XYZ file of C-alpha atoms in Angstrom:
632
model
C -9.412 -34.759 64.897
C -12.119 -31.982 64.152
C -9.529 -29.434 63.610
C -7.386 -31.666 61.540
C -10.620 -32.413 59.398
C -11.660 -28.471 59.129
C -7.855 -28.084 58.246
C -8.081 -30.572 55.456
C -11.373 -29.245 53.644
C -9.575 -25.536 53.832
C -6.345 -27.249 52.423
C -8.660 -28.630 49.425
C -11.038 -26.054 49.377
C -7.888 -23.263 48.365
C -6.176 -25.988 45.991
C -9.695 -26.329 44.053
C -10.081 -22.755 43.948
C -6.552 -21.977 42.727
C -7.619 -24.589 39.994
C -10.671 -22.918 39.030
C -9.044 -19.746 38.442
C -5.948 -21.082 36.371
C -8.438 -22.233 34.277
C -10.933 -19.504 34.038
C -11.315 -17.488 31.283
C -9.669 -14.488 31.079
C -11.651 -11.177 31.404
C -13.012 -10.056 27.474
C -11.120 -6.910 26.116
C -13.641 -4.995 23.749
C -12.636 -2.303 21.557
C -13.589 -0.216 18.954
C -11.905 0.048 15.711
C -12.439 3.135 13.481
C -10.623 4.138 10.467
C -10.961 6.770 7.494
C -12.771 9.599 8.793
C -11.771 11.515 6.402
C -13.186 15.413 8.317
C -12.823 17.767 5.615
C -14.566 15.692 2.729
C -17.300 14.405 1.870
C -19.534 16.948 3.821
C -21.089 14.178 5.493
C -17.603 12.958 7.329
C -18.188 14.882 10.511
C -21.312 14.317 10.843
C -20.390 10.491 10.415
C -17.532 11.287 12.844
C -19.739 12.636 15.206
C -22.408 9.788 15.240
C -19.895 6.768 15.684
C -18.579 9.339 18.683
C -21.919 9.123 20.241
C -22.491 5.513 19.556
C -19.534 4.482 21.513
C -19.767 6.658 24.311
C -23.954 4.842 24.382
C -21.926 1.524 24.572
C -19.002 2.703 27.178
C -19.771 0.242 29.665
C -19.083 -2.645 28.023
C -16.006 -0.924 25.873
C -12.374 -0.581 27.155
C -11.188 1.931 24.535
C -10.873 3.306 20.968
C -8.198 3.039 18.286
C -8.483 4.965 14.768
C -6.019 3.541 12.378
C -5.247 6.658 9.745
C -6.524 8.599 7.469
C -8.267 11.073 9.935
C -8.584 13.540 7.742
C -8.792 14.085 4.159
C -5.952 16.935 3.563
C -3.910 17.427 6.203
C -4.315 20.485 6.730
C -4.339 21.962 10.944
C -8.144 23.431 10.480
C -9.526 19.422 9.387
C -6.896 18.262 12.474
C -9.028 20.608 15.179
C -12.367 20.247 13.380
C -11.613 15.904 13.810
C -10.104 16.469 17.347
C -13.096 18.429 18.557
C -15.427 15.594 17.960
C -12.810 13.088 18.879
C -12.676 14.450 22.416
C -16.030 13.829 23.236
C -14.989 10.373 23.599
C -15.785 9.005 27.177
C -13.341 6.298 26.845
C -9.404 6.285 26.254
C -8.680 6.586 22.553
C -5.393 6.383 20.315
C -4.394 7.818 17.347
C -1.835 7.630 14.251
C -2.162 9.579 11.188
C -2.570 8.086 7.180
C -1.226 9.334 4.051
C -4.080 11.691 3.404
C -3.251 13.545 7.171
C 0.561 13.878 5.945
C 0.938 14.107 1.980
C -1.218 17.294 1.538
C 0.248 18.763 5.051
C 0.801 22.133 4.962
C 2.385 21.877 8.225
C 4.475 19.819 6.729
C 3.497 16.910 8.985
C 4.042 18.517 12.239
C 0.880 19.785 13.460
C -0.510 15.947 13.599
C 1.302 15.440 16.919
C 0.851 18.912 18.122
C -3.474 18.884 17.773
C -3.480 15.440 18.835
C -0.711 14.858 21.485
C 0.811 11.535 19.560
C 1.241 10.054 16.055
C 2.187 6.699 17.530
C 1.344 4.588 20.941
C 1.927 1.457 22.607
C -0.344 0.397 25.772
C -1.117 -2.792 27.137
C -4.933 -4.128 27.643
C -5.031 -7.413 29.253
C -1.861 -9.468 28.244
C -1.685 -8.245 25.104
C 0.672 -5.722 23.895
C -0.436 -3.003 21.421
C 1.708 -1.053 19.223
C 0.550 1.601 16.300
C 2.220 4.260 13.772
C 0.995 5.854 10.941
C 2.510 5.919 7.277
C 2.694 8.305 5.172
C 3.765 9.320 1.738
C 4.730 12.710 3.612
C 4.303 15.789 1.717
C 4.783 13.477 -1.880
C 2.605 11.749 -3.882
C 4.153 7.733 -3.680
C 3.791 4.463 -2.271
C 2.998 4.494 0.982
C 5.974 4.855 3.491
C 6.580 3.977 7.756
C 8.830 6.970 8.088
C 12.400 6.379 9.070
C 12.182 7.772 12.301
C 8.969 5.364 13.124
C 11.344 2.296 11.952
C 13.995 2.800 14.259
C 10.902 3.631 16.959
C 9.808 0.003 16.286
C 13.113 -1.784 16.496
C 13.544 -0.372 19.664
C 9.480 -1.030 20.806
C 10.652 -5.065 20.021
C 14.128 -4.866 21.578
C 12.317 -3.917 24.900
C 9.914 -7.057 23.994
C 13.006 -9.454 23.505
C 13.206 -12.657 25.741
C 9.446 -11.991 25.666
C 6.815 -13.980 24.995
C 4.009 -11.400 25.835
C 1.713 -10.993 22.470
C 1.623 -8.343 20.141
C -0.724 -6.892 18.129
C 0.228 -4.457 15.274
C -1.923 -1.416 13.795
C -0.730 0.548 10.606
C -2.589 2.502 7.828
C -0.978 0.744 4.808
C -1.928 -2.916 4.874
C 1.895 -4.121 5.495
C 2.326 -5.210 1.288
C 3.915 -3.971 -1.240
C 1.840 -1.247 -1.541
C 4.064 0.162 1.576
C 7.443 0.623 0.146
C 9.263 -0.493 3.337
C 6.658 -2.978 4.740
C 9.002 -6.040 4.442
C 11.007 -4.011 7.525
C 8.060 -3.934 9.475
C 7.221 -7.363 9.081
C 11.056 -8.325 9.831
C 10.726 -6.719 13.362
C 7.605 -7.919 14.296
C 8.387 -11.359 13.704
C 11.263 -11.300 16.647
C 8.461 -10.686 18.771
C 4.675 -13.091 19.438
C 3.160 -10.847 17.096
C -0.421 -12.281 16.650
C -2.323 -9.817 14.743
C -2.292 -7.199 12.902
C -4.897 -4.341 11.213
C -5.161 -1.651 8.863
C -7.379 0.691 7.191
C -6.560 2.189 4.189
C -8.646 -0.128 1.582
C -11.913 1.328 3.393
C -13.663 -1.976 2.860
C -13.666 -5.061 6.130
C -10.995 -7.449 4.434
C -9.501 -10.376 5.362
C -5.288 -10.308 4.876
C -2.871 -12.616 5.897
C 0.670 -10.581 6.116
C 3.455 -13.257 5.239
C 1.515 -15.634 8.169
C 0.645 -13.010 10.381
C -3.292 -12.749 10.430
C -4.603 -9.266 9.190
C -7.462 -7.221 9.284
C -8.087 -4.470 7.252
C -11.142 -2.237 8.363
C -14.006 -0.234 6.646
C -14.286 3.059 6.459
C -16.162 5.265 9.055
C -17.913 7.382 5.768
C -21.280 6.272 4.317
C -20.814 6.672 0.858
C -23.651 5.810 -0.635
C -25.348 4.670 2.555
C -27.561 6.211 4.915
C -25.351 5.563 7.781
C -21.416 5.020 8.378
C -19.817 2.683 10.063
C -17.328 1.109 12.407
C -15.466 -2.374 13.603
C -16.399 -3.104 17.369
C -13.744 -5.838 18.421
C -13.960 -8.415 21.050
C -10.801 -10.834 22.103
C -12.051 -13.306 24.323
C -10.721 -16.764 24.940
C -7.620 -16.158 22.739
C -9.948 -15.304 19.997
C -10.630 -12.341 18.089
C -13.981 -11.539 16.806
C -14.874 -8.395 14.138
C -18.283 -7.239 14.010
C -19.677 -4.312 12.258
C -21.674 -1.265 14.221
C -24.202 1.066 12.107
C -24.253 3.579 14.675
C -27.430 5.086 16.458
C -29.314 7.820 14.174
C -32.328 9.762 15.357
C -34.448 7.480 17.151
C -33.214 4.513 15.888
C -31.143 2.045 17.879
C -27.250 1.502 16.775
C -27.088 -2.209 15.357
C -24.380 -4.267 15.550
C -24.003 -7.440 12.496
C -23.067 -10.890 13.255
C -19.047 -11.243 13.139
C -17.748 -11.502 9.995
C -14.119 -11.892 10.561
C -12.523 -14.516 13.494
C -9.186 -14.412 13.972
C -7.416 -17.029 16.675
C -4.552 -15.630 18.022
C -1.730 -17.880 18.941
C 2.113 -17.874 19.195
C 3.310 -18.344 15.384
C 7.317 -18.834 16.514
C 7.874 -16.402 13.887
C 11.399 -16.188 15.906
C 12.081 -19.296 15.648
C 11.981 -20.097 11.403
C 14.834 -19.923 9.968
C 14.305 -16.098 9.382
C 13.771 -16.446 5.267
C 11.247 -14.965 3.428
C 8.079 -17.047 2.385
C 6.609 -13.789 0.287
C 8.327 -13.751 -3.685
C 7.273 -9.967 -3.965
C 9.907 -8.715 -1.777
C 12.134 -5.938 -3.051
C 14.629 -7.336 -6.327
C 17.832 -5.277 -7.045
C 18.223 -7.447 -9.814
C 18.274 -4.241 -12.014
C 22.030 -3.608 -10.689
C 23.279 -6.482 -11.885
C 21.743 -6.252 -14.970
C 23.607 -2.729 -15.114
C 26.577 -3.619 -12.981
C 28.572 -0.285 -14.472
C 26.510 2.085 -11.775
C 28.368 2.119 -8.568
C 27.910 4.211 -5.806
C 31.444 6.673 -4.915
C 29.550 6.693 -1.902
C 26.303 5.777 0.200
C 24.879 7.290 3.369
C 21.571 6.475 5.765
C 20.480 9.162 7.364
C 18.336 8.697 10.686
C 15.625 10.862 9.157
C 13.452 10.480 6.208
C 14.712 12.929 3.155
C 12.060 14.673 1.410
C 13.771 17.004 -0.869
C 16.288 16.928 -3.625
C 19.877 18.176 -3.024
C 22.579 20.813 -4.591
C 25.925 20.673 -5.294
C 29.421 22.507 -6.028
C 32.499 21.166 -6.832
C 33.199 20.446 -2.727
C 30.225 19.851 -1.399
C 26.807 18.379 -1.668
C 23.425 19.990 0.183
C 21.052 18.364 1.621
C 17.777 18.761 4.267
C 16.455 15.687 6.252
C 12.899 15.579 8.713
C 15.077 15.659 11.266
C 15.070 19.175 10.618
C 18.623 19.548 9.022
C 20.468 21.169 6.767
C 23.431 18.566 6.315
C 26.368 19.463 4.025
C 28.564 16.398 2.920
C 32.214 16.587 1.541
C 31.034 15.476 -2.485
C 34.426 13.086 -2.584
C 33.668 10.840 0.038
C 30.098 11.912 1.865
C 31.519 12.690 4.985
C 29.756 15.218 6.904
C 30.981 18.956 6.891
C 28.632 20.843 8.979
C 24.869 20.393 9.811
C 22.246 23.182 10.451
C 19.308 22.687 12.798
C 15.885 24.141 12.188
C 12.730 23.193 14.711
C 11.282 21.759 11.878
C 11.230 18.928 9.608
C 12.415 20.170 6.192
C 10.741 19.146 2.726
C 12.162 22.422 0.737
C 15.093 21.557 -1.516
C 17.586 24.347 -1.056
C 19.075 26.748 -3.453
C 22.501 28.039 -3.598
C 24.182 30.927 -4.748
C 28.116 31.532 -4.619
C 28.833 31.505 -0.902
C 24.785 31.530 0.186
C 22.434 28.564 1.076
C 18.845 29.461 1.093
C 16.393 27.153 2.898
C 13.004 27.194 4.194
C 12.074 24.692 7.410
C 8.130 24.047 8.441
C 9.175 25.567 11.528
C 8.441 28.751 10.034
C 11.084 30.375 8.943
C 13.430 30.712 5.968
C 17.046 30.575 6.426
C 20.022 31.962 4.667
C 23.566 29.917 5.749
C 27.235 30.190 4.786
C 28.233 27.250 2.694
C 31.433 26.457 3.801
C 30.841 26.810 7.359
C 26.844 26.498 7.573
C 26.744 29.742 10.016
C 23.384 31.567 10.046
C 23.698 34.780 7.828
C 20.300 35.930 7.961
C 16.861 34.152 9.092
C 12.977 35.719 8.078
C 10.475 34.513 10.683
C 6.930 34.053 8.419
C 4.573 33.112 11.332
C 3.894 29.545 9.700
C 5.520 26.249 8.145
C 7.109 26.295 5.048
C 7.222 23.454 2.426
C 7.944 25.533 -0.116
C 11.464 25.514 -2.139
C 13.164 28.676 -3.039
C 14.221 30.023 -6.216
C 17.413 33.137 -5.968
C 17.147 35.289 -9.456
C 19.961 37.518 -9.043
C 19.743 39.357 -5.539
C 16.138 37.933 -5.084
C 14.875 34.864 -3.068
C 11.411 33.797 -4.236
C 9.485 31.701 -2.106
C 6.062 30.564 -1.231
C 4.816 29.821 2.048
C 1.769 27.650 3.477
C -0.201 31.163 4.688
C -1.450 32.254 1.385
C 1.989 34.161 1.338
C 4.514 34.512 -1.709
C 7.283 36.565 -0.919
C 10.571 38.347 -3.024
C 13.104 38.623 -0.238
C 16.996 40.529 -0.660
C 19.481 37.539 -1.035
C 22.155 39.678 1.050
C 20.138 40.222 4.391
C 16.682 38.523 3.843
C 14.652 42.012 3.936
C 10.906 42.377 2.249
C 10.870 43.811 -1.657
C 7.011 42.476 -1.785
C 4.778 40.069 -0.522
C 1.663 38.815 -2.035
C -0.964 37.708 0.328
C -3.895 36.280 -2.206
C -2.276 32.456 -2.703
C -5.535 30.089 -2.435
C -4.311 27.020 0.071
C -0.059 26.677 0.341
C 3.059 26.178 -1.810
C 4.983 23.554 -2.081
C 6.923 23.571 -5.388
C 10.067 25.216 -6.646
C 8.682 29.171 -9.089
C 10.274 30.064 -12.096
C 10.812 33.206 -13.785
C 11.734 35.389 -16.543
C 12.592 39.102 -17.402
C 8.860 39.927 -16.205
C 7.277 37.459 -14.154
C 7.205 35.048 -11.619
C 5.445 32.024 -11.703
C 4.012 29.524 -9.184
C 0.720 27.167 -8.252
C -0.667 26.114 -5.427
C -2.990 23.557 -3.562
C -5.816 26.371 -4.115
C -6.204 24.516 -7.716
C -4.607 27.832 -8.814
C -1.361 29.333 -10.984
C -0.011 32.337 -10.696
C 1.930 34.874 -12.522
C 3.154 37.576 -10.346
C 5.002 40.927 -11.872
C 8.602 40.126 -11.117
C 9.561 43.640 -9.585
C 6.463 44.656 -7.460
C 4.490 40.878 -6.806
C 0.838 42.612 -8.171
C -1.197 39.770 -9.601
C -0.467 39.526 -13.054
C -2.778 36.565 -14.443
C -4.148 33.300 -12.790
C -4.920 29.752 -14.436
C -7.110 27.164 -13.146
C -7.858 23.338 -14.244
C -11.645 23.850 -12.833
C -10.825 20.654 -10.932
C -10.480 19.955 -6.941
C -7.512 20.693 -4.758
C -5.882 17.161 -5.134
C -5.524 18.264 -8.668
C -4.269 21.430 -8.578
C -0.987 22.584 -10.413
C 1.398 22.499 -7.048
C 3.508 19.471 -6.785
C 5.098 19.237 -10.180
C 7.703 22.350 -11.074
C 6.671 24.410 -13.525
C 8.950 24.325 -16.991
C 9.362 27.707 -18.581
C 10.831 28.469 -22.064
C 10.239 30.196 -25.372
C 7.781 32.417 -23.599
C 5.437 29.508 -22.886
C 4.780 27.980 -19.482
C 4.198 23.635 -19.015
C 2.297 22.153 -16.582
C 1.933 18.567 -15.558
C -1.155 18.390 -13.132
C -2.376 15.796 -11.341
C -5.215 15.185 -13.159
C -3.058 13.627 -15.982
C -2.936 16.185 -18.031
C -0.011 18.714 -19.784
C -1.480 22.152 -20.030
C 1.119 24.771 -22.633
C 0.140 28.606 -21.419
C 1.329 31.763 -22.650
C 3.590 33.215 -20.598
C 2.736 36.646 -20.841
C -1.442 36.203 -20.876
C -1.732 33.195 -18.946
C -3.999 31.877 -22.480
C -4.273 28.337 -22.847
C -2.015 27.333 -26.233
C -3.136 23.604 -26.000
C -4.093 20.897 -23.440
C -3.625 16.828 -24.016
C -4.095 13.833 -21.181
C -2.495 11.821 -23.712
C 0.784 11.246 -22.200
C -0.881 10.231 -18.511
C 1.488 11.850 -16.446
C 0.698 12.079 -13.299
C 3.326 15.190 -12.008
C 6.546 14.728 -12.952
C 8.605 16.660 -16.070
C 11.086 18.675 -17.102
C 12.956 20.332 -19.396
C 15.853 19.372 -22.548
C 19.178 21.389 -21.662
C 18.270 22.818 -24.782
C 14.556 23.608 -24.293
C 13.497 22.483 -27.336
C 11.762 19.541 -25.510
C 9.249 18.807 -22.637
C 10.014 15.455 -20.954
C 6.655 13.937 -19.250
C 7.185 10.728 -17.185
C 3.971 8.797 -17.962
C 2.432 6.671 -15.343
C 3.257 3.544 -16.697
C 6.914 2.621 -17.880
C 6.961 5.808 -20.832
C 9.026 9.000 -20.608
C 7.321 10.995 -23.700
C 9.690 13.905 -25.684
C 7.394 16.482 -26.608
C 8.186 20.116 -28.983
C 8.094 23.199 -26.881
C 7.722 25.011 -29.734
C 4.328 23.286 -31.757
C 0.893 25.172 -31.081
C -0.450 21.844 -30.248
C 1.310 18.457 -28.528
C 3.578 16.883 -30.636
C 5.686 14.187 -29.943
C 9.163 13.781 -30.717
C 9.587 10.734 -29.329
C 9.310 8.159 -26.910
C 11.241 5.929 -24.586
C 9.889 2.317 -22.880
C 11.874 2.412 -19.775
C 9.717 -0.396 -17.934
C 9.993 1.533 -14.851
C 5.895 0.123 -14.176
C 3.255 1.996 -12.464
C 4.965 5.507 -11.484
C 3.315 8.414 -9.751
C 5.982 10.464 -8.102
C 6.152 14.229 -8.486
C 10.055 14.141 -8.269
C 11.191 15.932 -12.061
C 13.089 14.631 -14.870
C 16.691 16.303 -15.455
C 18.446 16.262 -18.058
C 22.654 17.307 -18.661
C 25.153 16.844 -21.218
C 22.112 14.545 -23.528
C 21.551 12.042 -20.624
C 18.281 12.293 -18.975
C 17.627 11.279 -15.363
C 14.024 10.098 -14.454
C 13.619 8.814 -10.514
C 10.668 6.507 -9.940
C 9.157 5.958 -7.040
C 10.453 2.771 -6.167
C 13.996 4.066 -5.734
C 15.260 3.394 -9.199
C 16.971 5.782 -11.169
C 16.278 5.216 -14.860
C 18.830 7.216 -17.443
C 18.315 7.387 -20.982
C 20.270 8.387 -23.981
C 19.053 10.750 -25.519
C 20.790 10.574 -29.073
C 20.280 6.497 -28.720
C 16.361 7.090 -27.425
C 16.901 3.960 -24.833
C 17.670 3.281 -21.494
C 21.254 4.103 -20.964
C 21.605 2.415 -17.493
C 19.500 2.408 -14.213
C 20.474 1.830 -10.347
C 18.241 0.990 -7.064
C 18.902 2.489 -4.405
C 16.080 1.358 -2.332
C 12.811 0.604 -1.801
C 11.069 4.267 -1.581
C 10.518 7.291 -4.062
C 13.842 9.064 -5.539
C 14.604 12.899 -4.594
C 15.193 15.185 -7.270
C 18.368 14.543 -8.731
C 21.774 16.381 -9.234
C 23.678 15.436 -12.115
C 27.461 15.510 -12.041
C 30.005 15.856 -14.310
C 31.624 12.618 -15.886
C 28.490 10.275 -15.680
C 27.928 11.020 -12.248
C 24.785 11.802 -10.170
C 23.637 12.412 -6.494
C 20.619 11.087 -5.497
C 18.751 10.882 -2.464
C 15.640 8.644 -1.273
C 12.542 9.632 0.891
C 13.784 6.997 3.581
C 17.039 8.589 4.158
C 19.782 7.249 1.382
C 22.076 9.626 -0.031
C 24.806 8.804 -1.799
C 26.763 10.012 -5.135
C 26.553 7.478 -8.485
C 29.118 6.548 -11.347
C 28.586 4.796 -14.451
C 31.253 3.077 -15.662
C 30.280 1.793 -19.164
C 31.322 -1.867 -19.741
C 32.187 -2.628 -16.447
């Protein structure tokens, strides 16, 4: 009887315990949430850097680990990458990473050395039950909307396939807020909701904000700077209880103690069934192509995805149309119905639109190296080595390749074996446009807030021109229109600049067309084309001493900032936007001829075709060859 009795208070004494645990609550997870460092400017961002390092590692006890959401540094560049990773791996806790448009569009690595400084440019870990997942967004290497590369897309589908019959939670980290101010956010969202995503955050904004992603909760975070405080600043996160709390930390300075504010953002976190609606849209600011119906006469011959993001324009003959991919490939399609007739690989992405010249392909890859290729076959016919990336696109004048680099390097190369006529080794920051030249000169900018006019047969400096402003709005980006002896630049600071070709003296200067930096030239050359940044492309005189306009077109294109140029063939002018329409005007009629979307991310520079046709490529990966067909 005793032992039956002992055997009965064991019996309840392990069902009362197994209770008491299923009903526990689980263990906290606690986590700190930084975002827009920005190490290389202000001066005060590694020192800001630096104290939120030490404040967590004073707090590492009651932390589990670290995640900064973008925007790591302010230009991309591989000295800001070390300078941020030095202080970064003082961390005593596990941290994780992903880079933001201002660590890939000004990337003179061309948005490789990321990975390689900090091991990763995406993760996924678990902590608790929860399921993490981050990537980064770009623009990479040009100025647009942001942009979840294509490669990181297909990454994600394949992070939720693994997650499918799944009902373990997710939470979601990105730069961009996942809006329309991502071009291909609506993808993003589309996977995540096949999975129990329950949260999501950002940075980006650099201001705590409360967002609400088509029903998924959002968090956007503040930025790690001061600004015009005495201290920076961080998000220290605490899930408890399937709740998620956001409180701010002032980190520890001097003698005085770190502080951490009351929460000011709750978030409860809960199954949404997201997989189970009926899979339509609640959001009405999802991509229209309503713009091809409205122009139903543009048709594609043909349409390709690549795999890889495209961030270059391509070239054409009368067989065959060029093109480069991140992927780090040189992919040449048959121009009558896009099928593929060879592809080159670099060890590099590739943002350098390549330039062709009877049977030669010249190229330049950010794995170092420039690269001549046969075009019929794509067989290597000669390959320079410059010791580092190149975003740079060449130019071939006759038997010379002209080229910058992203080591302070512009070099004249032989177009028949790829040997050294000069190098000049003064460039201020890297390259990353397309030179020009005459009988005399050649002419290029830079990053360095600097242009350039190099003698043509030796490279000795022959004048320089500055717009006195900072890097982000130097003269590099936008290609350079020569003509009449005078030089046009469309800078970043929204402003056209007319130089004399020959001094490098300023002829006149306006910011009354607010471009931001894309132009180009008339077939003629009698005009300068400026895409405004809102809905105008502007016709002005090449020839006036001061900026006069010939005309003007209201293409209703919206707000438009991407560097990609204006073409114009055969009086029809081809201006990309950045929201992958192509907008083509008359010239004689001074209206909008016809336009096409492609997709949802910034047009390529274009390559117009004979008989109102056009290939165009996108930044996520379409290529494909247009026809208008009036009255269709």
């Amino acid at each position: 009887m005793k032992k039956r009795l002992i055997l009965l208070v064991l019996l309840l004494w392990s069902g009362l315990s197994a209770i008491a645990q299923s009903t526990s609550p689980e263990k906290p997870i606690r986590f700190a949430f930084v975002t827009d460092t920005h190490v290389g400017a202000p001066e005060t961002a590694a020192e800001d850097l630096r104290r939120t390092v030490a404040d967590i590692n004073a707090m590492a006890a009651d932390l589990d680990f670290v995640v900064f959401t973008g925007d790591v540094t302010d230009f991309g560049s591989e000295t800001e990458f070390l300078a941020a990773k030095q202080i970064i791996d003082k961390l005593t806790l596990k941290w994780y990473i992903f880079p933001g448009n201002h660590d890939t569009k000004w990337s003179e690595n061309g948005c490789n050395s990321f990975r390689k400084v900090f091991g990763a440019e995406r993760f996924v870990f678990d902590a608790g039950k929860y399921r993490f997942i981050g990537c980064g967004s770009g623009p990479n290497m040009r100025m647009s909307p942001g942009l979840v590369a294509r490669e990181d897309v297909l990454w994600l589908r394949d992070e939720v396939a693994k997650l499918a019959g799944s009902d373990k939670p997710v939470i979601f980290m990105n730069h961009y807020p996942l809006d329309p101010g991502l071009a291909n956010w609506y993808l993003l969202i589309d996977e995540l909701k096949k999975t129990n995503i329950q949260a999501a955050f950002c940075g980006h904004g650099h201001a705590n904000k409360a967002m609400d992603f088509e029903g998924i909760p959002a968090t956007m975070g503040r930025s790690n700077l001061r600004a015009k405080d005495a201290v920076g600043g961080y998000n220290l996160v605490t899930m408890r209880n399937d709740s998620m709390y956001f409180a701010v930390r002032r980190p520890a300075v001097g003698a005085e103690e770190g502080k951490t504010a009351a929460p000011w953002r709750t978030i409860v976190l809960k199954n949404h069934q997201f997989s189970k609606a009926d899979g339509k849209s609640t959001q009405t600011d999802r991509p229209s192509y309503a713009i091809n119906e409205q122009f139903a006469g543009a048709k594609a011959v043909w349409q390709k995805q690549d795999s890889s993001d495209v961030g270059a324009g391509m070239v054409a003959d009368k067989k065959q149309a060029i093109y480069p991919n991140t992927n780090g490939q040189i992919v040449a399609l048959n121009l009558l119905d896009g099928t593929v007739n060879w592809r080159f690989g670099t060890r590099g992405k590739v943002y350098s639109t390549p330039a062709m010249q009877k049977n030669r392909v010249v190229v330049a890859s950010t794995d170092g190296a420039i690269y001549c290729l046969d075009k019929k076959t794509g067989t290597l016919l000669w390959k320079v080595i410059t010791g580092g990336p190149v975003v740079a696109s060449p130019l071939i004048d006759g038997n010379t390749v002209f080229i910058g680099s992203s080591s302070g390097t512009f070099r004249a190369l032989s177009l028949k074996n790829g040997s050294e006529k000069w190098t000049f080794t003064g460039v201020k920051e890297f390259v990353e446009s397309v030179p020009v030249v005459d009988k005399e000169r050649v002419y290029v900018g830079s990053w360095g807030s600097t242009f350039y006019a190099l003698t043509k047969k030796t490279g000795q400096l022959a004048w320089t021109w500055t717009n006195g402003k900072g890097r982000n709005f130097s003269p590099a980006a936008g290609t350079p229109l020569l003509t009449n002896g005078r030089l046009f630049l469309q800078t970043p600071d929204r402003t056209v600049t007319a130089l004399d070709a020959k001094t490098g003296a300023e002829i006149w200067k306006s910011n009354q067309f607010k471009g931001f930096e894309s132009s180009g030239l008339s077939a003629d050359q009698l005009l300068m084309y400026v895409k405004c940044m809102n809905d105008t492309l502007w016709a002005l005189s090449t020839r006036s001493d001061s900026p006069k306009v010939e005309w003007f077109v209201n293409c209703k294109y919206g707000y438009e900032i991407s560097p990609s140029p204006v073409t114009e063939q055969g009086n029809t002018i081809y201006v990309p936007t950045d929201d992958g329409v192509l907008y083509v005007v008359d010239r004689q009629k001074r209206q909008v001829a016809w336009a096409h979307k492609l997709s949802n991310a910034m047009l390529n520079r274009v390559w117009p075709l004979a008989n109102n046709e056009v290939l165009v490529s996108t930044m996520d990966g379409i290529v494909a060859r247009l026809r208008w067909k009036p009255g269709n």
